[in-house]
Amino acid sequence: MELSSAEAVSTRFLGLTQRSVSEDLGCRRGEFSRKHYGSVELLISSDADGAIQRAGRFRVENGSSDENAGYAPGTWHRTDVHLENPEYYTRWYFKYFLGKVHQNYIGTDSEKNPFFLSVVLSDQNNQRVPQYHSILWRKTGTQKICLPYSPTKTLSVKSILSAMSLEKFEKGPREIFHPDIQKDLLVLEEQEGSVNFKFGVLYAKDGQLTDDEMFSNETGSESFQRFLQLLGDTITLKGWTGYRGGLDTKNDTTGTFSIYTIYQGHEIMFHVSTMLPYSRENKQQVERKRHIGNDIVTIVFQEGEETAPAFKPSMIRSHFTHIFALVRYNKQNDSYRLKIFSEESVPLFGPPLPSPPVFTNHQEFRDFVLVKLINGEKATLETPTFSQKRQRTLDMLIRSLYQDLMPDLHKNMLNRRSFSDVLPESPKSTRKKEEARQAEFVRLGQALKLKTGVKGDAPANLSTASFCKKEPWESQSFCSNFPHEVVCADSWGQSLLVSTDAGILLIDDGQTTVQVFDKTLQIKQMHVLEALDYLIARTDKGKDSRLLVFRLSSVQKDIETKQVVRSKYDCRENKLERTKGCHLYAINTHHGSELRIVVAIRNKLLLITKKYNPCNSLTGSCLSLSESPVEEFQYIREICLSDPPVVMTLVDGPTGDSDNMICVAYRHQFDLVNESTGESYRLHHIEANKVNFVAAIDVYEDGEAGLLLCYNYVCQYRKVYPFNGGSPLIQPSAYDFHFSWNQVPYAVVCAFPYILAFTTDSIEIRLVVNGNLVHTAVVPELQLVASRLDIYFKAAAAVSGSSHSGSKEMSSRSSPQTPTAYDIPECSVSSSEGEVTCKSLYKIPLSNLVGRSVERPLKSPLTPKVVTTPTSSGITSLPVTHSLSLSRMEIKEIANRTRKELLGLLDEPIPKTEGAQKQKKIPRRQSDPKQGAVRSTSSDRNIKGCKNHTEAAEGREEPECPIGC
């Protein structure tokens, strides 16, 4: 049944007046707690007589404060189980450079330390977004950045190094032309850590309190054997050709069998105590301790009741093992309980344990444990014990390579393009010679890439290495083919209020767009405060700019009664006094019930607050004090700064009484300003020639204020302590940390546990607590629209009339040089080729990002949509299994065919192997009797997931999902 126009408008605003799930979660946007990742405790182990043996400080993750809480697992669904810093996103040289024409430079900095620079122009994930990927290799580590590509402006090596804060040189960079440099740079990248892992598995019987007792167990129980089967497959070591994790695969000196698996492209070998050689004469079982004691991560499977003495890491004598995962099995409800011990120096890593840490779904438990252990080992490599060793090794390799290359550089005069453009045009006389060199360069790089892949040391593409799962940052189509230029926007219920070149529009998913103001009113910044019944907006520009305040209920009434669309001249009574000429404003967003507004007019700050209302101001239930909303605000004071602020954020004090602060950014610094006194304090100074301020985000860790300061490629967290005697305590703290983005963002959004950086063509998603990367989504022509509640963005999607696929990697079109036409990436496609570029609005629900079991917000009542379940033929069904899907012979066959294809011997695509053909016959849901749980295949997840995929299955034309499902 269709609704009439009046009913539609009324129904729309029925949704506006109801608080959405996202609005209820809005207060959680800026709140996070490191308590989810455990607390540090001093753990002491003693022998049977009570004598203290060893002690150590470990961070204990138990999911809840009550360790003896009963087994009552709730119905929760993990949304934050991700591999952190996945190699597919971090191993840039292997992914973007190796086997493609690129440039490598060598030089020394002002302190005479050698460095290497690699630059390539690549098509970002085949999304037709060309970018320069640059890697700077130094003794302190590698620095990686993306720089935008411009066909009309070449990029110099000097400008690239300047973007990496390297501007002074003892010797200028010189280009290295020999193709063998690729081997050496690949070795440098491998110093970041292995892509494969070895974990120890120690079996402990009930009552065993020493490592000698645990290592002396010859066999395990039935529940332990089931646990091993859950972790992976039992393999025969003799003749094993895969990753061996230090075990003997020729003479059976380290046992006959072992447990092995592949998880998301990582090969994992488990050193199982009961499978390693046992000696009756050796009580300490040195052969077993030699392997498990040298593993960074060890799983301890402990038998017995919860009331029995619990395992402590100090029971194990090992200076190498930094992380212990304690696993207990409960037969009554067929569940596993998990507890994590991390040495105090190990940085925080995810995913955090649920509360209580009990898993009844065995497949879910396996995924969680493997992700936790892989992330834990990567985090351990950042501790001083390992990072200092890695830095010494990297310094030695770089210096050795520098000494080997410098004589050749002087001999062959290969510095002729020192500080040259990255994209030089080769002279015609040398073009053929240059093309021959490039061909040899590419051939050697492709051979190295193939060899690394066959050895199993290559980072795998997570989209093909694991099953498809629903990610929390998955976007939904909100408005297709949106033709207007967006200036700013904010959420209004389930709708979006957007300032465009055509005026102020109210948009709802699938509904007719309603014009609220005409285009004479140019809004540059806005906030929709539904609880207070206010619309605050900054309009116009320059001297004519003003701050306006509207009553939302009045705007809603005008739309419902279809009054004449308001213009700029109808808003004279909505202007706040003394705000003429303002270029920026900010409001408080957390905790405080009193609305505070700070308006910046050049270098002056005006503090404006809402007048006192005897009723609760947050409910909006009381009648207003006056007819005009402007009269409900009062001017408090004026604060003068030394310069006009570029970024401004209000920080709530713990009491709200004379301890509220304003964070301002200008020149090369972030300052804190006391709202009550106007005194300014230096928060952070930036040592850089050029500063691009992005944001200052106020976050509250367990109620205490902190700031995420974002500028250039850097995001720095600073704890802001309460004012003490009139001045804030601003000094370095153990809580402070920083990380770097791969590309300079223009906006940053925090939604715990994630922080999202928006660039012109990508969304970089990291974790707030440690800055680790979890995902990079390539989104062409990206523009963030609104982010106060749900995240809305505008992006371009190519709607193609043909079945063109961009899955094939570009080898010849990824060159950083332009001597030939085929070296330029295809980035812009004309409409004559059958493709039309359009832009649409997409939405990422906040509830998906911040909550583990929070459901998506309800759609507007005006948009009931019948979802037709797509057939299995539209989505490839992949079985969820931890076993190898292909045999060794099939993998070898693929490698042989790939080698021939790289050498140009095959023109046809590689046919599906027998193993891949069998996968299609597997039913959509399959039961695993070994694990006692029903596994969902990828088709089940996709049906519930991306709206664009669902609508495509219904036969409707919808834009592609830009973030990728």
PDB file of N, CA and C in Angstrom, residues 4 114 142 244 311 401 484 540 594 597 677 729 744 865 883 892:
ATOM      1  N   SER A   4       0.267   8.434   0.969  1.00  0.00           N
ATOM      2  CA  SER A   4       0.079   9.724   0.322  1.00  0.00           C
ATOM      3  C   SER A   4       1.253  10.637   0.664  1.00  0.00           C
ATOM      4  N   PRO A 114      73.187   5.845   6.105  1.00  0.00           N
ATOM      5  CA  PRO A 114      72.658   5.539   4.769  1.00  0.00           C
ATOM      6  C   PRO A 114      71.164   5.247   4.805  1.00  0.00           C
ATOM      7  N   THR A 142      61.237   1.235   8.716  1.00  0.00           N
ATOM      8  CA  THR A 142      60.737   1.679   7.425  1.00  0.00           C
ATOM      9  C   THR A 142      59.607   2.679   7.615  1.00  0.00           C
ATOM     10  N   ARG A 244      57.837 -25.613   8.433  1.00  0.00           N
ATOM     11  CA  ARG A 244      58.118 -26.648   9.442  1.00  0.00           C
ATOM     12  C   ARG A 244      58.328 -26.088  10.840  1.00  0.00           C
ATOM     13  N   PHE A 311      46.922 -22.026  36.600  1.00  0.00           N
ATOM     14  CA  PHE A 311      48.241 -21.868  35.990  1.00  0.00           C
ATOM     15  C   PHE A 311      48.697 -20.418  36.100  1.00  0.00           C
ATOM     16  N   LEU A 401      74.856  -3.074   2.488  1.00  0.00           N
ATOM     17  CA  LEU A 401      74.371  -2.864   1.127  1.00  0.00           C
ATOM     18  C   LEU A 401      74.887  -1.544   0.569  1.00  0.00           C
ATOM     19  N   HIS A 484      24.471  16.520  -6.455  1.00  0.00           N
ATOM     20  CA  HIS A 484      24.854  17.830  -5.923  1.00  0.00           C
ATOM     21  C   HIS A 484      26.218  17.781  -5.234  1.00  0.00           C
ATOM     22  N   ASP A 540      27.460  31.527   5.133  1.00  0.00           N
ATOM     23  CA  ASP A 540      28.203  32.483   4.307  1.00  0.00           C
ATOM     24  C   ASP A 540      29.710  32.371   4.582  1.00  0.00           C
ATOM     25  N   GLU A 594      25.200  21.162  30.065  1.00  0.00           N
ATOM     26  CA  GLU A 594      25.130  22.532  29.605  1.00  0.00           C
ATOM     27  C   GLU A 594      25.761  22.642  28.225  1.00  0.00           C
ATOM     28  N   ILE A 597      29.188  26.713  23.336  1.00  0.00           N
ATOM     29  CA  ILE A 597      29.609  26.993  21.964  1.00  0.00           C
ATOM     30  C   ILE A 597      30.778  27.958  22.023  1.00  0.00           C
ATOM     31  N   THR A 677      39.646  31.233  32.584  1.00  0.00           N
ATOM     32  CA  THR A 677      40.657  32.276  32.757  1.00  0.00           C
ATOM     33  C   THR A 677      41.222  32.779  31.430  1.00  0.00           C
ATOM     34  N   LEU A 729      48.042  19.703  34.055  1.00  0.00           N
ATOM     35  CA  LEU A 729      49.263  18.916  34.103  1.00  0.00           C
ATOM     36  C   LEU A 729      49.525  18.357  32.706  1.00  0.00           C
ATOM     37  N   VAL A 744      48.055  11.168   3.979  1.00  0.00           N
ATOM     38  CA  VAL A 744      47.578  12.319   4.752  1.00  0.00           C
ATOM     39  C   VAL A 744      46.054  12.393   4.664  1.00  0.00           C
ATOM     40  N   LYS A 865      11.233  -2.302   2.960  1.00  0.00           N
ATOM     41  CA  LYS A 865      11.718  -2.959   1.751  1.00  0.00           C
ATOM     42  C   LYS A 865      11.656  -4.461   1.937  1.00  0.00           C
ATOM     43  N   SER A 883      41.242 -26.840   7.217  1.00  0.00           N
ATOM     44  CA  SER A 883      42.089 -27.779   6.515  1.00  0.00           C
ATOM     45  C   SER A 883      42.544 -27.178   5.197  1.00  0.00           C
ATOM     46  N   LYS A 892      51.225 -27.171  -6.590  1.00  0.00           N
ATOM     47  CA  LYS A 892      52.375 -27.195  -7.496  1.00  0.00           C
ATOM     48  C   LYS A 892      51.945 -26.925  -8.932  1.00  0.00           C
TER      49      LYS A 892
END
